[in-house]
Coordinates of C-alpha atoms and ligand atoms in Angstrom, one line a residue:
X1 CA -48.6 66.2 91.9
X2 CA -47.0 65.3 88.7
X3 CA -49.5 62.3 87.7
X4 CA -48.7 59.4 85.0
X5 CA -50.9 57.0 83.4
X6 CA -50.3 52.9 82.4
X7 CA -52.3 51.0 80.0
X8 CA -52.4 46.9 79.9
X9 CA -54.2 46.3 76.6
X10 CA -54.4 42.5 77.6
X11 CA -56.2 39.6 76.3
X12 CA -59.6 40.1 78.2
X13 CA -59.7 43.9 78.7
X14 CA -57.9 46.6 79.1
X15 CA -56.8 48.2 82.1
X16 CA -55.9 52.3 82.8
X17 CA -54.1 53.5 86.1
X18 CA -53.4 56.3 87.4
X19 CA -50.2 57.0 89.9
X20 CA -48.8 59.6 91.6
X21 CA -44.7 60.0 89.0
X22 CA -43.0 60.0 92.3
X23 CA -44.3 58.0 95.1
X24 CA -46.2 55.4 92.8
X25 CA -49.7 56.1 94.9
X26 CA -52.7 54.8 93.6
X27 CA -54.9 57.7 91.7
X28 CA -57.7 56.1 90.3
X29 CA -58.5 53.7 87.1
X30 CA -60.7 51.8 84.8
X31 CA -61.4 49.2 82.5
X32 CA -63.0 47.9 79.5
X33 CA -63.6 44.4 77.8
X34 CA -61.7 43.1 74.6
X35 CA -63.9 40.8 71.9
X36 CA -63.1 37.0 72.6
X37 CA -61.8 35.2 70.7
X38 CA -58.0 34.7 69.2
X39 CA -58.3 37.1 66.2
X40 CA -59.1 40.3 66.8
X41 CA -59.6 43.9 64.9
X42 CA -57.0 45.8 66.6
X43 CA -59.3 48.6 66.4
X44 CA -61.4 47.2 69.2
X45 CA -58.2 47.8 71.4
X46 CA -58.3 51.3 70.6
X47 CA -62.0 51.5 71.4
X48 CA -61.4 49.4 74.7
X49 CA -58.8 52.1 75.5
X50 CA -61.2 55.2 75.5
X51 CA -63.8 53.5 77.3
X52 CA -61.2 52.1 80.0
X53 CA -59.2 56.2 80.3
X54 CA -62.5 57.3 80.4
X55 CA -63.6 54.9 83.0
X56 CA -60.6 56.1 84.9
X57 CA -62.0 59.4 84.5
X58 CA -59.8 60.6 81.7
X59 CA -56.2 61.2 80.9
X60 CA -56.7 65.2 81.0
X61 CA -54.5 65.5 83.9
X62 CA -51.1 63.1 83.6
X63 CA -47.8 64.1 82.1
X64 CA -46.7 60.8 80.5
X65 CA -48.2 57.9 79.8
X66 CA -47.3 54.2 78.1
X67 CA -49.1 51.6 76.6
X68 CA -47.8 47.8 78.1
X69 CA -49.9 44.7 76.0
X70 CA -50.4 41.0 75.1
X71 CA -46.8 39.6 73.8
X72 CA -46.6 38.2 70.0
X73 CA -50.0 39.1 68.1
X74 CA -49.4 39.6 64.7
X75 CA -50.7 43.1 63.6
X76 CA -49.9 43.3 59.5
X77 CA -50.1 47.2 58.1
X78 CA -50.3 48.4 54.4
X79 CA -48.7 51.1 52.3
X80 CA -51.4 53.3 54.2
X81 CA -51.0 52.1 57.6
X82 CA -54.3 50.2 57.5
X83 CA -54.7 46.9 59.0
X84 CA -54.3 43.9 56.3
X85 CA -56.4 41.7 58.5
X86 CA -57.7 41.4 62.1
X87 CA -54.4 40.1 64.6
X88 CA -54.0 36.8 65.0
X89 CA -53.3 36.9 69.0
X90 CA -50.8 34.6 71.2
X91 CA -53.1 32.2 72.1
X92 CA -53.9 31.6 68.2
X93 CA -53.0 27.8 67.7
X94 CA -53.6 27.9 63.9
X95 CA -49.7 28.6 63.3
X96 CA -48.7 25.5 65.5
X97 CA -47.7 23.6 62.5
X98 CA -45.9 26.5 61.0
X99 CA -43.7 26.9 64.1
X100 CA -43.0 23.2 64.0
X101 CA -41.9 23.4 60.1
X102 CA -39.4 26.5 61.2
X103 CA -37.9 24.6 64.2
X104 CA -37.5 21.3 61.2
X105 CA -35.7 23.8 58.6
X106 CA -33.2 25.2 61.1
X107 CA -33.3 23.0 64.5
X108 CA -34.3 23.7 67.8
X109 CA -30.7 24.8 69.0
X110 CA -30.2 27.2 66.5
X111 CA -33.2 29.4 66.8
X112 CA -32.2 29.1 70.4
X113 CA -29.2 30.7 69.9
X114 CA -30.3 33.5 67.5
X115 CA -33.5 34.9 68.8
X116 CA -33.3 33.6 72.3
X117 CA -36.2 31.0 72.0
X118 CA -37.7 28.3 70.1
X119 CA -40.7 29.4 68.3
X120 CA -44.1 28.0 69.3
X121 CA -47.4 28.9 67.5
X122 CA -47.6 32.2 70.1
X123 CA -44.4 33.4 68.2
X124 CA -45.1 36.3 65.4
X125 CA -42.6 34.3 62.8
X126 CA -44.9 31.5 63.1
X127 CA -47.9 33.4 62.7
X128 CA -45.7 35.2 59.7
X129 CA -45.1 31.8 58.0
X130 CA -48.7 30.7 58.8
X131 CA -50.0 33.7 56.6
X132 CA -47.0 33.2 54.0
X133 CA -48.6 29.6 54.0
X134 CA -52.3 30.3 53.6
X135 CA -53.2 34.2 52.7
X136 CA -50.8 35.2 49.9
X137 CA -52.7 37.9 49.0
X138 CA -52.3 39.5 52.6
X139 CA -48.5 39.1 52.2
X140 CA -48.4 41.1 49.3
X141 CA -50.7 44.1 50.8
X142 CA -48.0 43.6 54.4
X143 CA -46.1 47.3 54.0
X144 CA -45.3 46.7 58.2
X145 CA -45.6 44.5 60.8
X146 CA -46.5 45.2 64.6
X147 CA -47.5 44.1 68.0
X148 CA -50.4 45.0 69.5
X149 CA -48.6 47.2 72.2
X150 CA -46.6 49.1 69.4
X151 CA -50.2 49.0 67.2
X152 CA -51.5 51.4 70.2
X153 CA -48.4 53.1 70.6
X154 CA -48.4 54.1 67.2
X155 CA -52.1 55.2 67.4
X156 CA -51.1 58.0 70.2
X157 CA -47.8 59.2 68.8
X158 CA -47.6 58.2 65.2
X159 CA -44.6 56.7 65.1
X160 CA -43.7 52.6 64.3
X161 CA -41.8 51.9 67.4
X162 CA -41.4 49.3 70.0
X163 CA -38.8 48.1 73.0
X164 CA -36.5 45.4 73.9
X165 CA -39.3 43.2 75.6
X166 CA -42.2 42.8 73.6
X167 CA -39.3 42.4 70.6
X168 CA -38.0 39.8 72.1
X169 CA -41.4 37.8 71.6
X170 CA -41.0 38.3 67.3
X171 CA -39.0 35.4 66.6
X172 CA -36.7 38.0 65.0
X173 CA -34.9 40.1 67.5
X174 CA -31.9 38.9 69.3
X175 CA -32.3 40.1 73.0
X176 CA -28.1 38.7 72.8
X177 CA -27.0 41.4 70.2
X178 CA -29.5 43.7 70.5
X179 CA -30.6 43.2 67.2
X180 CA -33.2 42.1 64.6
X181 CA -32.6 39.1 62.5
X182 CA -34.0 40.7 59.6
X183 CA -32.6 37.5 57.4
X184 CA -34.9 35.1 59.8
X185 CA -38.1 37.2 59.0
X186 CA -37.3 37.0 55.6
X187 CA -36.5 33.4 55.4
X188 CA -40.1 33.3 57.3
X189 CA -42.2 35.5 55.4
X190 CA -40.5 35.6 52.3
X191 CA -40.3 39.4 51.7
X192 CA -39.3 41.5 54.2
X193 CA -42.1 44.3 55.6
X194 CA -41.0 47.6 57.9
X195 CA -40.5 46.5 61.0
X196 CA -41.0 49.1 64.4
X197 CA -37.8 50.9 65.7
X198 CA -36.4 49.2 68.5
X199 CA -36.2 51.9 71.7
X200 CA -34.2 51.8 74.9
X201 CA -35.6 51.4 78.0
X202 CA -36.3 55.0 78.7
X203 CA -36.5 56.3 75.3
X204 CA -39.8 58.7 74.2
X205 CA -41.6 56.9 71.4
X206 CA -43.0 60.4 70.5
X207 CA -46.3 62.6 72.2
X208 CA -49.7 62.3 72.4
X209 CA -51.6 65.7 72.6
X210 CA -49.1 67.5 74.2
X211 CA -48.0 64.4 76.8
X212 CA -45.0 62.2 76.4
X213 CA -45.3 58.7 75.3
X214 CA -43.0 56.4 76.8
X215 CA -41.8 53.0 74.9
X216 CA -44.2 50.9 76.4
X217 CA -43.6 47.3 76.7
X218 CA -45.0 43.1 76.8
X219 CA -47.4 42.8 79.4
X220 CA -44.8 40.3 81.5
X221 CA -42.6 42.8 81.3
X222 CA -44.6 45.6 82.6
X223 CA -45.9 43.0 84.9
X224 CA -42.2 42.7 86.4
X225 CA -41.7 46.4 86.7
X226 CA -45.1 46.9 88.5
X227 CA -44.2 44.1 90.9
X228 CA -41.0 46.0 91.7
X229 CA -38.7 43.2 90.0
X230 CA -37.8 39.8 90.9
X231 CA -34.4 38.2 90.2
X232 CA -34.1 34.4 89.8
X233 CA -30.5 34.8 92.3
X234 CA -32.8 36.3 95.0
X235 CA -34.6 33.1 95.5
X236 CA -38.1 34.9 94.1
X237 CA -40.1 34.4 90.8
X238 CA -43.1 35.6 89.5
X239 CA -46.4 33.8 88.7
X240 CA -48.9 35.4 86.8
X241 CA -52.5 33.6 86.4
X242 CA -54.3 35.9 83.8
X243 CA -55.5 34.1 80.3
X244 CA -52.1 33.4 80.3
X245 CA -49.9 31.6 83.3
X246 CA -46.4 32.9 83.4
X247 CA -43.1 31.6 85.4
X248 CA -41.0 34.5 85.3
X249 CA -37.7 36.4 86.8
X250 CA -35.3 39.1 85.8
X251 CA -31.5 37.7 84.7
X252 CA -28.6 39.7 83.7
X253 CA -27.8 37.4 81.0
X254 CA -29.9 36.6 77.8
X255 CA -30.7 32.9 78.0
X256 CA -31.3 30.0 75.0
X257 CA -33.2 27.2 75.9
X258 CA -33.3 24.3 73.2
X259 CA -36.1 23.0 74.9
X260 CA -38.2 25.8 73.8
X261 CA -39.7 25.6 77.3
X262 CA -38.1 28.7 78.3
X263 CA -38.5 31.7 76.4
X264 CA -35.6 33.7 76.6
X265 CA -37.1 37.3 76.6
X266 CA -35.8 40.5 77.5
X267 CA -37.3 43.0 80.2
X268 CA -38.4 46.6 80.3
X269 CA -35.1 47.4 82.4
X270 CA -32.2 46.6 80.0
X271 CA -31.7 43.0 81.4
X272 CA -33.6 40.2 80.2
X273 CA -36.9 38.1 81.1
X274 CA -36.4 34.3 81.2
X275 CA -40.1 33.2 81.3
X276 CA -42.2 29.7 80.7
X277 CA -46.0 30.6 79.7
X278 CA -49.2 28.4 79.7
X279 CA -52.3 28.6 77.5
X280 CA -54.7 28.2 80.3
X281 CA -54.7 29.6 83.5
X282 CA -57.4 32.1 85.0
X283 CA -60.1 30.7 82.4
X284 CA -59.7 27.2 84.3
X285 CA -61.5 28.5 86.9
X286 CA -64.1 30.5 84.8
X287 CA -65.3 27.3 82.9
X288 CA -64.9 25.4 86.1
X289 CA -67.3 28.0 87.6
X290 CA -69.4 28.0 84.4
X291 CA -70.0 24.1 84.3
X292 CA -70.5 24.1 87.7
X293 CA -73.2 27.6 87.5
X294 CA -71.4 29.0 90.2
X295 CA -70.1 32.8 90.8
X296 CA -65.9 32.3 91.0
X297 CA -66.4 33.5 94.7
X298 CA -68.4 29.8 95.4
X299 CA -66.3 28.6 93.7
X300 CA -63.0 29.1 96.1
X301 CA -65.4 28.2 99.0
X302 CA -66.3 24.8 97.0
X303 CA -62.7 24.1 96.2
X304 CA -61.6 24.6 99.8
X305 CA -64.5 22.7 101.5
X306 CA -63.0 19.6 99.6
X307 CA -60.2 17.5 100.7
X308 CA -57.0 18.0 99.2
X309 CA -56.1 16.3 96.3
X310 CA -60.0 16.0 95.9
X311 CA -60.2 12.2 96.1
X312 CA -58.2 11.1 93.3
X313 CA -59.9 13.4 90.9
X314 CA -57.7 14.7 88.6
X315 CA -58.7 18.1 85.9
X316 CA -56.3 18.7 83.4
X317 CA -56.4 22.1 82.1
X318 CA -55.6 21.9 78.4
X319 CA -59.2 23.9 77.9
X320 CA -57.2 25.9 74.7
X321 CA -55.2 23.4 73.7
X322 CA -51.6 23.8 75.4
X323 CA -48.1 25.7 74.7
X324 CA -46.4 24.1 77.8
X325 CA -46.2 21.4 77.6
X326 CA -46.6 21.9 73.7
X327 CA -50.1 20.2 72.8
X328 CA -51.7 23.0 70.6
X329 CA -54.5 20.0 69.8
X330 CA -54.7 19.2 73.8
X331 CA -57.7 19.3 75.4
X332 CA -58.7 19.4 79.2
X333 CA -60.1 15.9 80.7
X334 CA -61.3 15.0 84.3
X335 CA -59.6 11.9 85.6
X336 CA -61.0 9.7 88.8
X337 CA -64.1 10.4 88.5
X338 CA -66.4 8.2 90.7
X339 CA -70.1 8.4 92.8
X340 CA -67.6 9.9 95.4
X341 CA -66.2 13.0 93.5
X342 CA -68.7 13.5 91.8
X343 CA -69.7 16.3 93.7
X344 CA -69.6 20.5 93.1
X345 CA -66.8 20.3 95.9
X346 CA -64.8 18.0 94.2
X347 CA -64.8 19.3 90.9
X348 CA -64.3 22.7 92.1
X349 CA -60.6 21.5 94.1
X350 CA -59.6 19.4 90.8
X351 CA -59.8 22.6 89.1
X352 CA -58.0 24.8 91.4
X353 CA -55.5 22.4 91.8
X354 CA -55.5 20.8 88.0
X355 CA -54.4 25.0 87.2
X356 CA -51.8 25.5 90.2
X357 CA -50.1 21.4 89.5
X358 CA -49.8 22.7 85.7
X359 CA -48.2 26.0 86.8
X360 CA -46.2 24.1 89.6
X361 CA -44.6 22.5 85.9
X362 CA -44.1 25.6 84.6
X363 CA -42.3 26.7 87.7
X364 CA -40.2 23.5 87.6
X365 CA -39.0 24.5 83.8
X366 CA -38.0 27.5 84.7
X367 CA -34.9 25.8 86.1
X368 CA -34.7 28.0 89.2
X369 CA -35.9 26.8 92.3
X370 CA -37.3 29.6 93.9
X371 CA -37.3 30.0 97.1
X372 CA -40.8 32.2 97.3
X373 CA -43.2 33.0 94.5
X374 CA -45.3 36.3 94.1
X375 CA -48.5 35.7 92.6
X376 CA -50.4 38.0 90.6
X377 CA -52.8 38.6 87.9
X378 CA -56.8 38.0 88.2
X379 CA -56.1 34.4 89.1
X380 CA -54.8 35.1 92.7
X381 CA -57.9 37.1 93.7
X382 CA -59.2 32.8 93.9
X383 CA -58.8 32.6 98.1
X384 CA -58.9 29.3 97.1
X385 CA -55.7 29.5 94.7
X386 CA -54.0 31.6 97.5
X387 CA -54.5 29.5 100.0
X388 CA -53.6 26.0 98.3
X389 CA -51.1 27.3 96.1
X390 CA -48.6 27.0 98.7
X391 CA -49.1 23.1 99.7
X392 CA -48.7 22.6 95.5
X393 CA -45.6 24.9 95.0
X394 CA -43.9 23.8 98.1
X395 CA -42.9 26.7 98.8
X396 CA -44.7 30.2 100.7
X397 CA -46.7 32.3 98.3
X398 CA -46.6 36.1 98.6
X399 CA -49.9 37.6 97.0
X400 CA -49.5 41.5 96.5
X401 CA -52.7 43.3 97.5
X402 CA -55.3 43.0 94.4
X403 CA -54.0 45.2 91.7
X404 CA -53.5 45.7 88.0
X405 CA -49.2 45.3 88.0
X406 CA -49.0 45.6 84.2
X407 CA -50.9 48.8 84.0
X408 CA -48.7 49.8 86.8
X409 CA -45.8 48.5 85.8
X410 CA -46.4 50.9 82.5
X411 CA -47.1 53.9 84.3
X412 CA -43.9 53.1 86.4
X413 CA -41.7 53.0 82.8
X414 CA -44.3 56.7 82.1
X415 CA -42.5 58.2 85.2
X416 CA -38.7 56.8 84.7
X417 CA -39.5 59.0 81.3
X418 CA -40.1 61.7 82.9
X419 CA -37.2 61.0 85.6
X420 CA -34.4 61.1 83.9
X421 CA -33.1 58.4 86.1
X422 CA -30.7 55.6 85.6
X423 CA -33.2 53.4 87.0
X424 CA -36.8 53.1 87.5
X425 CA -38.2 55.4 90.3
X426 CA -38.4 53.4 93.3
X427 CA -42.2 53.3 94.4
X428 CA -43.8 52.3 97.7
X429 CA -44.1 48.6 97.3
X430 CA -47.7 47.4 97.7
X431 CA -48.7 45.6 100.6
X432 CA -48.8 41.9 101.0
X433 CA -50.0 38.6 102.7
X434 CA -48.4 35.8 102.7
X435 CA -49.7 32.3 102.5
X436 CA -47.4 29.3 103.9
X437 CA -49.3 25.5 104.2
X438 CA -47.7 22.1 104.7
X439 CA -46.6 21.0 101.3
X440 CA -48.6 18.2 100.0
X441 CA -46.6 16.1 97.2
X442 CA -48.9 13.8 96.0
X443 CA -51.7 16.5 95.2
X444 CA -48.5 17.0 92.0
X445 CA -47.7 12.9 92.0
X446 CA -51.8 12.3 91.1
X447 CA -51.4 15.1 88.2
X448 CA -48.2 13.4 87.0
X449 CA -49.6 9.9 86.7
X450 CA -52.5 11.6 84.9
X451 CA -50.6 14.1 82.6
X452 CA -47.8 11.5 81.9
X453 CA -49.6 9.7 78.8
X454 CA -50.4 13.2 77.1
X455 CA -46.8 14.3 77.6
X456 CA -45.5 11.4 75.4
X457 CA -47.6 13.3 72.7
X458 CA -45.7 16.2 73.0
X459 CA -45.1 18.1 69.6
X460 CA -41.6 19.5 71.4
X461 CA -38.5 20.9 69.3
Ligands
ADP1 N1 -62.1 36.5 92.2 C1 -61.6 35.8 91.2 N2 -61.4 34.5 91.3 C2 -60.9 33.8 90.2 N3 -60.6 34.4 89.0 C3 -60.8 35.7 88.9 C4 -61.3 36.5 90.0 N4 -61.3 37.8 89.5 C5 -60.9 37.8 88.2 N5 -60.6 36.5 87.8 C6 -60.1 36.0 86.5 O1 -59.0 36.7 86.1 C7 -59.0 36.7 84.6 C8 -58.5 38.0 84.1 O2 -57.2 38.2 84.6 P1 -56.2 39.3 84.0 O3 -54.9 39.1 84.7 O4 -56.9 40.6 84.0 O5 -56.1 38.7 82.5 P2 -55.6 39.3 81.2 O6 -54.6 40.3 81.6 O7 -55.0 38.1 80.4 O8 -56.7 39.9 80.4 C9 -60.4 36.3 84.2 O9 -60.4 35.0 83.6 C10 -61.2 36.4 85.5 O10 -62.2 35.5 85.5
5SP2 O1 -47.7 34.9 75.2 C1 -47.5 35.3 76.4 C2 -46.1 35.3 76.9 O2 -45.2 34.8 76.1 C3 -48.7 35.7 77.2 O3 -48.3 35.9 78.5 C4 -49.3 37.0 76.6 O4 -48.4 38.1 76.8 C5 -50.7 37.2 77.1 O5 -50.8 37.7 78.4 P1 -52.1 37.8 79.3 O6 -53.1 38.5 78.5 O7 -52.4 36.5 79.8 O8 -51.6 38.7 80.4

């Protein structure tokens, strides 16, 4: 058995599995936690990697392996290929000012058109202008600039390279030509650094004691190969509740939103990745489990011994501030709250559903109607999120059976390596349940009346 190994160096942890190249079964894995927080040495990535192969009893054994992360962080390298400066990650608001003062200089259309998206603070160019604007010093000691997934790439193999999808998420690559806009990143930063090489699909970034190194990719990306792919024509998206929520499916056109609510990314595959992402998502649940002292499992069986729509009491989630819609400044408020709801039970649904009305919007902006929506990501192991998520969404929710899809999406992109193949290898699909309820409208109308007054403070392109 020919055996390949995927890494999702994520925002909480990272994840390694270990799959059978050919049929896609499960080996084994493990895992290890990242530091919190938004900046980050991206030598504790490396560390979290050991632990986590080691965890999943080593890497002795496969024959390929690829490293999928955390879109956008800004990783700046000297002459020597040290780090300038610990990353400043996607969920970094800092640069939210900075990506408003790039969308003013050029408008909201234009960056649209060139890079695919309208840059928010998660973008690299803002976090580029942000250090332009505040750490001079840094600028001048930047020889190279990376993402986290082509940081750890370059670690194993020893080569500055990247793909197509976590490119995409610069601000400075054009997932319509193909190329970078090296003049944007200039106009940015104001010098232009070394940027990764760009590689195909199934291009080998290089070899990592004697195994191959595939290009590795954005963790939505891998996510989508993991999951076996998703097209917005086939009536199915993708929802991923990690740190991150994500609204995503595979197009065969590039796409340029104006809004900026859709970034217009490209996938691990050669096609492209239309996808609308959240600040808060999983972490909704943690804190509401945290203020409430609870263990996330009592919490799903608080949420779903309340009624639905909990009363009239309302959570919005902007814990981290908020990317979409764009409040970077947000925060999360309870609304409704009486001698009634004021019970464990009560706050416990308003946060389940506060998170799943909030993604319901991010589904909405994707702009495709779905007919089904495949949840994954640490989020759907909530029984409670399974289970209402349907009556929110108004539509039936597949939930694949509990699994890390990015990590296995990146070993997936190890074995088409090592394939030779046109296209991915196809792998077993992994089991799943589906969850149907009655939808329930005004569990969304409640959130709307509540959310309606923060929209109108929307920073917005
Ligand atoms: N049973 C569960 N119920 C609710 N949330 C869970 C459960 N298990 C894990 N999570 C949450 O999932 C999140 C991690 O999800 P993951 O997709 O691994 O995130 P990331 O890839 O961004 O690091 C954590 O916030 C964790 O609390
Ligand atoms: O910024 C985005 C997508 O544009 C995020 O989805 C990050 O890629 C982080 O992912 P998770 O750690 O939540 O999986």
């Amino acid at each position: 058995m020919t055996l390949v190994a995927g890494v999702d160096s994520s925002t909480q942890s990272c994840k390694v599995v270990i799959r059978d190249a050919e049929t896609g079964a499960h080996v084994r894995e493990g895992s290890a936690p990242h530091p919190t927080g938004t900046e980050v040495a991206p030598a504790a990535w490396w560390d979290a990697f050991e632990r986590a192969a080691e965890a999943a009893g080593g890497l002795a054994d496969v024959a390929a392996l690829s490293v999928a992360a955390q879109q956008h962080g800004m990783v700046c390298l000297d002459e020597r290929g040290d780090v300038v400066r610990d990353a400043l990650l996607w969920n970094d608001t800092r640069s939210a000012s900075a990506a408003a003062g790039l969308v003013a200089e050029r408008g909201a259309r234009w960056w649209a058109e060139a890079v695919g998206s309208v840059p928010l603070a998660s973008f690299t160019v803002a976090k580029l202008r942000w250090l332009a604007e505040h750490e001079p010093d840094n600028v001048r000691r930047t020889a190279s600039v990376c993402l986290p997934h082509d940081w750890l790439t370059r670690r194993l193999t020893g080569r500055l390279t990247t793909d197509r999808g976590d490119a995409s998420g610069t601000g400075y690559w054009s997932p319509a030509t193909g190329e970078y806009r090296r003049d944007v990143l200039k106009d940015a930063f104001g010098t232009l650094p070394e940027l990764p090489r760009v590689l195909g699909p199934r291009d080998q970034a290089g070899e990592w004691e004697g195994r191959a190194v595939a290009p590795g990719t954005g963790d939505n990306m891998a996510a989508m190969l993991g999951v076996g792919g998703a097209s917005g024509s086939s009536g199915e998206i993708v929802v991923s509740i990690g740190t991150s929520g994500t609204a995503f499916a595979v197009a065969d056109t590039p796409s340029a939103d104006p809004s900026g609510k859709i970034a217009g990314f490209a996938d691990a595959t050669g096609r492209y990745l239309p996808l609308v992402c959240t600040l808060n998502a999983a972490r909704v649940l943690d804190a509401a489990a945290s203020l409430l002292g609870v263990s996330l499992e009592r919490l799903s069986e608080l949420a779903l011994s309340a009624p639905a729509g909990a009363d009239g009491l309302v959570l919005l989630p902007y814990l981290e501030g908020e990317r979409t819609p764009d409040l970077p400044d947000a925060t999360g408020s309870l609304h409704g709250l009486r001698l009634a709801t004021a019970t464990p039970a009560h706050l416990a649904r308003a946060a389940v559903e506060g998170l799943l009305c909030h993604l319901a919007d991010a589904v909405d902006a994707l702009g495709l109607a779905p007919e089904r929506i495949r949840l994954i990501g640490g989020g759907a192991r909530s029984e409670a999120v399974r289970r209402i998520a349907p009556a929110v969404f108004g539509r039936p929710v597949l939930v694949p059976e509990p699994g890390e899809y990015v990590a296995t999406g990146a070993a997936r992109q190890a074995a088409w390596l090592l394939a030779e193949t046109p296209e991915p290898p196809e792998w077993a699909p992994a089991g799943e349940a589906r969850y149907d309820a009655e939808p329930v409208p005004w569990i969304r109308e409640r959130y709307a009346e509540v959310s309606g007054p923060f929209l109108s403070a929307e920073v917005g392109p």
